[in-house]
Tab-separated table of C-alpha atoms and ligand atoms in Angstrom:
chain	number	residue	atom	x	y	z
A	22	MET	CA	23.851	4.683	13.534
A	23	ALA	CA	21.363	3.402	10.732
A	24	GLN	CA	19.389	6.442	9.744
A	25	GLN	CA	15.730	5.842	8.657
A	26	VAL	CA	14.763	7.701	5.642
A	27	GLN	CA	11.445	8.125	3.229
A	28	GLY	CA	12.415	6.230	-0.426
A	29	VAL	CA	10.156	4.764	-3.070
A	30	VAL	CA	10.221	0.544	-3.437
A	31	ALA	CA	9.213	-1.386	-6.566
A	32	PRO	CA	7.154	-4.133	-4.127
A	33	GLY	CA	6.687	-6.758	-6.864
A	34	LYS	CA	5.979	-7.354	-10.619
A	35	ASN	CA	4.029	-4.925	-11.718
A	36	GLU	CA	2.893	-3.392	-8.618
A	37	PRO	CA	2.334	0.049	-8.200
A	38	VAL	CA	5.193	1.799	-6.368
A	39	ARG	CA	5.024	2.757	-2.586
A	40	VAL	CA	6.579	5.477	-0.441
A	41	GLU	CA	8.455	3.349	2.075
A	42	THR	CA	10.713	4.032	5.601
A	43	ILE	CA	13.840	2.599	4.490
A	44	VAL	CA	17.176	1.943	6.622
A	45	VAL	CA	20.557	3.614	5.403
A	46	PRO	CA	23.447	1.894	7.594
A	47	ASP	CA	26.234	4.426	8.261
A	48	PRO	CA	28.798	3.651	5.154
A	49	GLY	CA	31.434	1.085	4.862
A	50	PRO	CA	34.824	1.315	4.420
A	51	GLY	CA	34.826	2.376	0.724
A	52	GLU	CA	31.246	3.455	0.664
A	53	ALA	CA	29.244	7.251	1.139
A	54	VAL	CA	25.858	8.147	2.803
A	55	VAL	CA	24.695	10.844	0.040
A	56	LYS	CA	21.536	13.553	0.812
A	57	VAL	CA	19.860	13.442	-2.407
A	58	GLN	CA	19.081	16.334	-4.134
A	59	ALA	CA	17.591	15.409	-7.076
A	60	CYS	CA	16.702	12.393	-8.542
A	61	GLY	CA	15.224	11.414	-12.514
A	62	VAL	CA	12.644	9.549	-13.429
A	63	CYS	CA	14.057	7.071	-16.070
A	64	HIS	CA	12.478	4.614	-18.390
A	65	THR	CA	14.971	1.743	-16.491
A	66	ASP	CA	13.036	2.581	-13.406
A	67	LEU	CA	10.215	1.438	-15.121
A	68	HIS	CA	11.622	-1.636	-16.159
A	69	TYR	CA	13.015	-2.361	-12.824
A	70	LYS	CA	9.317	-1.891	-11.546
A	71	GLN	CA	7.993	-4.019	-14.417
A	72	GLY	CA	10.254	-7.368	-13.493
A	73	GLY	CA	12.080	-6.272	-16.945
A	74	ILE	CA	15.012	-6.387	-15.258
A	75	ASN	CA	15.851	-8.852	-12.811
A	76	ASP	CA	13.140	-10.396	-9.705
A	77	ASP	CA	15.762	-9.419	-6.793
A	78	PHE	CA	12.499	-7.542	-5.522
A	79	PRO	CA	11.681	-5.237	-4.080
A	80	PHE	CA	13.853	-2.793	-5.288
A	81	LEU	CA	14.750	0.744	-4.163
A	82	LEU	CA	14.391	2.705	-7.442
A	83	GLY	CA	15.700	5.361	-8.834
A	84	HIS	CA	19.448	6.041	-10.264
A	85	GLU	CA	19.641	9.438	-11.822
A	86	ALA	CA	20.387	11.775	-8.813
A	87	ALA	CA	23.038	14.584	-7.929
A	88	GLY	CA	23.180	15.154	-3.934
A	89	VAL	CA	25.772	16.038	-0.712
A	90	VAL	CA	27.895	13.523	0.730
A	91	GLU	CA	26.598	13.385	4.148
A	92	SER	CA	29.499	10.474	5.691
A	93	VAL	CA	32.281	8.676	4.306
A	94	GLY	CA	33.531	5.481	5.073
A	95	GLU	CA	37.311	4.226	6.340
A	96	GLY	CA	39.931	4.497	3.513
A	97	VAL	CA	37.340	7.180	1.188
A	98	THR	CA	39.619	9.967	0.195
A	99	ASP	CA	38.084	10.477	-3.350
A	100	VAL	CA	35.679	12.693	-1.760
A	101	ALA	CA	34.517	14.320	1.324
A	102	PRO	CA	30.818	15.498	3.719
A	103	GLY	CA	29.604	17.961	2.262
A	104	ASP	CA	30.818	17.231	-1.554
A	105	PHE	CA	28.479	18.416	-4.127
A	106	VAL	CA	28.259	14.980	-6.490
A	107	ILE	CA	26.711	13.218	-9.416
A	108	LEU	CA	26.108	9.871	-8.923
A	109	ASN	CA	27.280	6.758	-11.493
A	110	TRP	CA	25.984	3.270	-12.229
A	111	ARG	CA	29.660	2.440	-13.287
A	112	ALA	CA	32.031	3.015	-10.512
A	113	VAL	CA	34.981	1.482	-12.524
A	114	CYS	CA	37.454	-1.391	-10.580
A	115	GLY	CA	41.005	-0.105	-12.318
A	116	ASN	CA	42.191	-3.422	-11.975
A	117	CYS	CA	40.266	-5.569	-15.228
A	118	ARG	CA	41.796	-5.781	-17.833
A	119	ALA	CA	40.323	-2.954	-19.677
A	120	CYS	CA	41.113	-0.418	-17.021
A	121	LEU	CA	44.695	-1.817	-16.922
A	122	ARG	CA	44.572	-1.354	-20.703
A	123	GLY	CA	43.659	2.885	-20.425
A	124	ARG	CA	40.051	1.977	-21.184
A	125	PRO	CA	37.996	1.714	-18.192
A	126	GLN	CA	34.839	3.041	-19.736
A	127	TYR	CA	34.959	-0.478	-20.700
A	128	CYS	CA	34.768	-2.084	-17.328
A	129	PHE	CA	32.828	-4.579	-16.500
A	130	ASN	CA	34.093	-5.584	-13.013
A	131	THR	CA	31.726	-2.512	-11.895
A	132	HIS	CA	30.899	-2.224	-8.417
A	133	ASN	CA	28.467	-0.723	-5.767
A	134	ALA	CA	28.273	-0.840	-1.987
A	135	ALA	CA	28.780	-3.982	0.336
A	136	GLN	CA	26.284	-3.046	2.707
A	137	LYS	CA	22.366	-3.452	1.960
A	138	MET	CA	20.036	-1.127	2.622
A	139	THR	CA	16.700	-2.350	4.133
A	140	LEU	CA	12.932	-2.090	5.028
A	141	THR	CA	12.191	-1.544	8.849
A	142	ASP	CA	11.553	-5.250	9.247
A	143	GLY	CA	14.697	-6.459	7.620
A	144	THR	CA	13.985	-7.291	4.732
A	145	GLU	CA	16.982	-6.167	2.057
A	146	LEU	CA	16.578	-4.114	-0.669
A	147	SER	CA	18.213	-4.083	-4.688
A	148	PRO	CA	19.193	-0.568	-5.351
A	149	ALA	CA	18.159	0.296	-9.154
A	150	LEU	CA	21.304	0.345	-10.712
A	151	GLY	CA	22.977	0.097	-7.374
A	152	ILE	CA	21.771	3.412	-6.538
A	153	GLY	CA	18.502	3.711	-5.090
A	154	ALA	CA	18.015	7.569	-5.240
A	155	PHE	CA	14.085	7.956	-4.646
A	156	ALA	CA	15.005	8.175	-1.760
A	157	GLU	CA	15.850	11.202	1.338
A	158	LYS	CA	19.998	9.217	1.367
A	159	THR	CA	20.647	6.736	0.052
A	160	LEU	CA	24.060	4.343	0.411
A	161	VAL	CA	26.506	3.824	-1.772
A	162	ALA	CA	30.468	3.135	-2.965
A	163	ALA	CA	32.393	6.034	-2.741
A	164	GLY	CA	33.493	5.382	-6.637
A	165	GLN	CA	30.015	6.032	-7.584
A	166	CYS	CA	30.379	10.388	-6.736
A	167	THR	CA	31.785	12.506	-9.188
A	168	LYS	CA	32.805	15.694	-7.165
A	169	VAL	CA	31.111	18.626	-9.879
A	170	ASP	CA	30.496	22.550	-9.241
A	171	PRO	CA	28.021	23.129	-6.784
A	172	SER	CA	26.783	25.966	-8.036
A	173	VAL	CA	24.619	24.007	-10.865
A	174	SER	CA	20.965	22.986	-10.072
A	175	PRO	CA	20.816	19.875	-8.635
A	176	ALA	CA	17.768	18.783	-10.655
A	177	VAL	CA	19.522	19.703	-13.982
A	178	ALA	CA	23.182	18.209	-12.623
A	179	GLY	CA	21.386	14.413	-11.913
A	180	LEU	CA	20.153	13.816	-15.548
A	181	LEU	CA	23.669	13.381	-16.574
A	182	GLY	CA	23.913	10.351	-14.074
A	183	CYS	CA	21.773	8.535	-16.845
A	184	GLY	CA	19.988	9.192	-20.185
A	185	VAL	CA	21.484	12.582	-20.383
A	186	MET	CA	24.808	11.192	-20.039
A	187	ALA	CA	24.365	8.323	-22.580
A	188	GLY	CA	22.365	10.560	-25.056
A	189	ILE	CA	25.617	13.214	-25.487
A	190	GLY	CA	28.353	10.048	-24.643
A	191	ALA	CA	26.838	8.639	-27.740
A	192	ALA	CA	27.345	11.019	-30.209
A	193	ILE	CA	30.949	12.526	-28.250
A	194	ASN	CA	32.342	9.675	-27.481
A	195	THR	CA	31.158	6.485	-28.966
A	196	GLY	CA	30.101	7.879	-32.422
A	197	GLN	CA	32.723	10.723	-32.403
A	198	VAL	CA	31.317	13.328	-34.052
A	199	GLY	CA	33.416	15.533	-35.554
A	200	ARG	CA	33.329	19.084	-36.813
A	201	GLY	CA	30.878	19.722	-40.160
A	202	ASP	CA	29.928	15.820	-39.632
A	203	SER	CA	26.546	15.187	-40.791
A	204	VAL	CA	24.164	13.338	-38.029
A	205	ALA	CA	21.260	11.385	-38.242
A	206	VAL	CA	19.487	10.579	-34.657
A	207	ILE	CA	16.688	7.989	-34.821
A	208	GLY	CA	13.988	8.287	-32.117
A	209	CYS	CA	14.088	11.265	-30.198
A	210	GLY	CA	13.046	11.188	-27.048
A	211	GLY	CA	15.473	12.254	-23.905
A	212	VAL	CA	18.626	10.413	-24.836
A	213	GLY	CA	17.881	11.042	-28.756
A	214	ASP	CA	17.251	14.995	-28.350
A	215	ALA	CA	20.614	14.137	-25.901
A	216	ALA	CA	22.631	12.643	-28.784
A	217	ILE	CA	21.446	16.152	-30.961
A	218	VAL	CA	22.645	18.231	-27.598
A	219	GLY	CA	25.753	15.973	-27.988
A	220	ALA	CA	26.432	15.999	-32.040
A	221	ARG	CA	25.509	20.218	-31.665
A	222	LEU	CA	28.478	20.390	-29.176
A	223	ALA	CA	31.009	18.266	-31.728
A	224	GLY	CA	30.233	20.696	-34.288
A	225	ALA	CA	27.769	18.512	-36.288
A	226	ALA	CA	27.052	20.642	-39.470
A	227	ARG	CA	23.682	19.130	-40.098
A	228	ILE	CA	21.962	17.385	-37.608
A	229	ILE	CA	18.625	15.022	-38.855
A	230	ALA	CA	16.163	14.133	-36.476
A	231	VAL	CA	14.109	10.923	-37.262
A	232	ASP	CA	11.006	10.073	-35.240
A	233	ILE	CA	7.294	9.009	-35.611
A	234	ASP	CA	5.539	12.040	-33.208
A	235	ASP	CA	5.794	15.308	-34.284
A	236	ARG	CA	5.777	17.191	-31.129
A	237	LYS	CA	9.373	14.909	-30.484
A	238	LEU	CA	10.559	16.321	-33.938
A	239	GLU	CA	9.973	20.426	-32.695
A	240	THR	CA	11.564	19.377	-29.341
A	241	ALA	CA	14.136	17.959	-31.326
A	242	LYS	CA	14.825	20.634	-33.294
A	243	SER	CA	14.852	23.221	-30.729
A	244	MET	CA	17.707	20.981	-28.959
A	245	GLY	CA	19.504	21.198	-32.361
A	246	ALA	CA	18.551	19.239	-34.742
A	247	THR	CA	18.904	21.459	-38.397
A	248	HIS	CA	16.643	19.391	-40.132
A	249	THR	CA	13.779	16.915	-38.847
A	250	VAL	CA	12.050	13.677	-40.500
A	251	ASN	CA	9.025	11.921	-39.694
A	252	SER	CA	9.198	8.062	-40.128
A	253	ARG	CA	5.728	7.295	-40.671
A	254	SER	CA	4.935	9.456	-43.521
A	255	THR	CA	8.355	9.778	-45.127
A	256	ASP	CA	11.242	6.805	-45.363
A	257	PRO	CA	13.940	7.959	-42.627
A	258	VAL	CA	16.945	5.986	-45.224
A	259	GLU	CA	15.887	8.063	-48.419
A	260	ALA	CA	15.230	11.315	-46.503
A	261	ILE	CA	18.452	11.518	-44.854
A	262	ARG	CA	20.236	10.169	-48.255
A	263	GLU	CA	18.845	13.244	-49.743
A	264	LEU	CA	19.891	15.487	-47.113
A	265	THR	CA	23.367	14.553	-46.646
A	266	GLY	CA	23.631	14.628	-50.986
A	267	GLY	CA	22.997	11.100	-51.637
A	268	PHE	CA	25.582	10.142	-49.155
A	269	GLY	CA	24.219	9.176	-45.773
A	270	ALA	CA	25.029	10.818	-42.681
A	271	ASP	CA	28.512	10.199	-41.225
A	272	VAL	CA	27.154	9.025	-37.970
A	273	VAL	CA	24.023	7.645	-37.576
A	274	ILE	CA	22.566	7.334	-33.918
A	275	GLU	CA	19.843	4.934	-32.983
A	276	ALA	CA	18.191	5.751	-29.968
A	277	VAL	CA	14.857	3.713	-29.821
A	278	GLY	CA	15.933	0.010	-29.807
A	279	ARG	CA	13.520	-1.650	-32.255
A	280	PRO	CA	14.775	-3.792	-35.122
A	281	GLU	CA	13.248	-1.654	-37.842
A	282	THR	CA	15.306	0.960	-36.473
A	283	TYR	CA	18.345	-0.439	-36.272
A	284	LYS	CA	17.828	-1.586	-40.345
A	285	GLN	CA	17.053	2.213	-40.911
A	286	ALA	CA	20.289	2.977	-38.821
A	287	PHE	CA	22.410	1.053	-40.804
A	288	TYR	CA	20.933	1.802	-43.829
A	289	ALA	CA	21.526	5.281	-43.417
A	290	ARG	CA	24.789	5.499	-42.555
A	291	ASP	CA	27.382	7.018	-45.738
A	292	LEU	CA	30.024	4.149	-46.984
A	293	ALA	CA	32.477	4.114	-44.104
A	294	GLY	CA	29.972	5.883	-41.520
A	295	THR	CA	29.553	4.752	-38.435
A	296	VAL	CA	26.416	3.668	-36.359
A	297	VAL	CA	25.907	4.056	-33.097
A	298	LEU	CA	23.723	2.157	-30.979
A	299	VAL	CA	22.033	3.636	-27.835
A	300	GLY	CA	18.772	2.055	-27.866
A	301	VAL	CA	18.688	-0.922	-25.728
A	302	PRO	CA	16.734	-4.166	-27.532
A	303	THR	CA	15.198	-6.677	-25.299
A	304	PRO	CA	16.863	-9.837	-25.732
A	305	GLU	CA	14.106	-11.781	-28.132
A	306	MET	CA	14.717	-9.337	-30.951
A	307	THR	CA	16.348	-10.192	-33.851
A	308	LEU	CA	17.738	-8.449	-37.296
A	309	GLU	CA	18.477	-10.047	-40.792
A	310	LEU	CA	20.967	-8.539	-43.110
A	311	PRO	CA	22.534	-9.263	-46.405
A	312	LEU	CA	26.336	-10.382	-45.583
A	313	ILE	CA	26.928	-8.619	-48.650
A	314	ASP	CA	25.654	-5.113	-46.910
A	315	VAL	CA	27.276	-5.662	-43.926
A	316	PHE	CA	30.752	-6.502	-45.732
A	317	GLY	CA	30.580	-4.266	-48.747
A	318	ARG	CA	29.470	-1.049	-46.785
A	319	GLY	CA	32.907	-0.347	-44.534
A	320	GLY	CA	33.031	1.631	-41.477
A	321	SER	CA	31.345	0.413	-38.373
A	322	LEU	CA	28.871	-0.438	-35.761
A	323	LYS	CA	29.372	0.171	-32.173
A	324	SER	CA	27.447	0.067	-29.536
A	325	SER	CA	26.738	2.926	-26.457
A	326	TRP	CA	27.018	1.655	-23.095
A	327	TYR	CA	26.244	4.822	-20.655
A	328	GLY	CA	27.856	6.740	-23.914
A	329	ASP	CA	31.378	5.388	-23.146
A	330	CYS	CA	31.202	7.953	-20.596
A	331	LEU	CA	34.032	8.756	-18.102
A	332	PRO	CA	32.081	9.810	-14.688
A	333	SER	CA	35.521	11.905	-13.411
A	334	ARG	CA	36.050	13.296	-16.509
A	335	ASP	CA	32.876	13.941	-18.305
A	336	PHE	CA	30.197	14.920	-15.729
A	337	PRO	CA	32.443	17.913	-14.695
A	338	MET	CA	33.084	19.176	-18.144
A	339	LEU	CA	29.596	18.831	-19.062
A	340	ILE	CA	28.127	20.851	-15.758
A	341	ASP	CA	31.009	23.636	-17.043
A	342	LEU	CA	29.425	23.617	-20.058
A	343	HIS	CA	26.125	23.934	-18.929
A	344	GLN	CA	27.090	27.139	-16.318
A	345	GLN	CA	28.479	28.509	-19.385
A	346	GLY	CA	25.295	28.766	-21.452
A	347	ARG	CA	27.404	26.039	-24.350
A	348	ILE	CA	24.751	23.602	-23.697
A	349	ASP	CA	21.834	23.993	-22.198
A	350	LEU	CA	20.611	20.645	-19.625
A	351	GLY	CA	17.768	22.030	-18.625
A	352	ALA	CA	15.883	21.975	-21.437
A	353	PHE	CA	15.191	18.684	-20.459
A	354	VAL	CA	13.767	19.268	-17.393
A	355	THR	CA	9.718	18.702	-17.841
A	356	GLU	CA	8.835	18.910	-14.785
A	357	THR	CA	9.814	18.736	-11.302
A	358	ILE	CA	7.724	16.235	-8.791
A	359	GLY	CA	7.576	15.122	-5.042
A	360	LEU	CA	8.600	11.572	-3.840
A	361	GLY	CA	4.959	10.663	-3.734
A	362	ASP	CA	4.401	11.309	-7.603
A	363	VAL	CA	6.999	8.511	-8.950
A	364	GLU	CA	4.083	6.064	-10.593
A	365	LYS	CA	2.415	9.496	-12.140
A	366	ALA	CA	5.897	9.999	-13.621
A	367	PHE	CA	5.580	6.744	-15.011
A	368	ALA	CA	2.329	6.846	-16.363
A	369	ARG	CA	3.479	10.228	-18.312
A	370	MET	CA	6.126	9.153	-19.763
A	371	HIS	CA	4.221	6.279	-20.766
A	372	GLU	CA	2.281	8.620	-22.878
A	373	GLY	CA	5.398	10.692	-23.617
A	374	ASP	CA	4.713	13.793	-22.579
A	375	VAL	CA	7.813	14.434	-20.747
A	376	LEU	CA	11.032	14.338	-21.417
A	377	ARG	CA	12.251	14.251	-18.027
A	378	SER	CA	10.091	14.163	-14.761
A	379	VAL	CA	12.920	14.864	-11.655
A	380	VAL	CA	12.227	14.208	-7.955
A	381	VAL	CA	13.545	17.337	-5.698
A	382	PHE	CA	13.773	17.001	-1.920
B	421	APR	N1	11.045	4.877	-35.033
B	421	APR	C1	11.502	6.781	-35.145
B	421	APR	N2	11.653	6.448	-33.335
B	421	APR	C2	10.340	6.318	-33.043
B	421	APR	C3	10.158	4.599	-33.093
B	421	APR	C4	10.271	3.919	-34.355
B	421	APR	N3	9.658	2.882	-35.319
B	421	APR	N4	9.195	4.226	-32.276
B	421	APR	C5	9.495	4.875	-31.435
B	421	APR	N5	9.928	6.149	-31.306
B	421	APR	C6	10.661	7.193	-30.760
B	421	APR	C7	9.660	7.996	-29.815
B	421	APR	O1	8.396	8.796	-30.434
B	421	APR	C8	10.534	9.066	-28.943
B	421	APR	O2	10.506	9.713	-29.304
B	421	APR	O3	11.517	6.957	-29.975
B	421	APR	C9	11.394	7.945	-29.181
B	421	APR	C10	11.919	7.067	-27.972
B	421	APR	O4	11.675	7.948	-26.474
B	421	APR	P1	11.779	7.652	-24.964
B	421	APR	O5	10.884	6.612	-24.721
B	421	APR	O6	11.434	8.633	-24.730
B	421	APR	O7	13.152	6.882	-24.866
B	421	APR	P2	14.350	7.580	-23.867
B	421	APR	O8	14.586	8.186	-22.739
B	421	APR	O9	15.079	8.649	-24.884
B	421	APR	O10	15.437	5.890	-24.605
B	421	APR	C11	15.976	5.800	-25.655
B	421	APR	O11	17.819	4.455	-25.344
B	421	APR	O12	18.671	4.195	-23.223
B	421	APR	C12	17.873	3.429	-24.476
B	421	APR	O13	16.779	2.293	-22.935
B	421	APR	C13	16.583	3.552	-24.064
B	421	APR	O14	16.237	2.387	-25.104
B	421	APR	C14	15.710	3.029	-24.657
B	421	APR	C15	16.174	4.467	-25.650
B	422	ZN	ZN1	37.933	-2.284	-14.357
B	423	ZN	ZN1	18.152	5.449	-16.422
């Protein structure tokens, strides 16, 4: 029996979001219905609302979520009703070239539920990143569910579903930060702060936080930054060089997504260092660099998609580390809110007041 629940819908470009009754079908083959317990508000939800991702309105927003599996469809064996899960937006296929070569983190043949959730008049909803979890219940592909220790707070667990995983993964997976490395993180919002947590976890000796906002630099310190640079008043490339004995950082993580910060990241690394690009640029942005600098510096430029994470490997590990007190994912939850507060949370995000507002049910 299909069920009716409440969910946050973006009806059209730049229109305010609304809490609507939505219809969630029973799970079909390979699908699961999840009772959502918490879902963080991410920039990508705002981009959907603004029409910046595509025009497939109406959207069912929310994609940074944790909850309990309520029911599963035919053929689902990895998760069962009652399991506490974190949802991921990259359920790997297992059959593409990347998967078959043992690199499922680069799978671009990912899948979502085949059936659609709808409004009560039958209008099909497009779930944000194939999830749609600002809803009491949501329908996903079973492969989007990763089972983790149920004793963790759902508000904390859900964060690993997107931004926090992207940041931690940028450091530990893409950047391969090692013990004793110097790491610079440009842009200290939720993603950059998570990169700082990842760098610290990996044993970085120096972690240099760069931002244009002193409030963000204070938070970055509490996350594990050893040095801070306000790039409004100080040239960050020079400052990073100075703080690393004149060399530049072994790993520079860019978590803004703008040409000038991409350029800073490029020049702030040590010769043969690694630049990790996790900030998402807009399609019209370009960057001009002298080729001799690209050629002459060695090292690598890497882009980091979802922190190159493997949910089945990384989610349980990070929850474990959090439960042991070795990382504090709770520090990313600025406030918990209700389903009706998502529009307000977008405004606070825009003001730069929050790391994460998390809807709890
Ligand atoms: N130099 C340094 N820092 C900057 C600059 C700049 N020129 N411009 C903005 N920032 C800082 C902001 O002050 C803020 O602290 O970058 C940070 C961006 O943080 P958020 O807006 O909270 O964004 P976040 O969720 O962390 O995502 C960052 O990563 O995954 C991507 O799409 C995401 O592109 C976005 C980026
Ligand atoms: Zn694949
Ligand atoms: Zn997100």
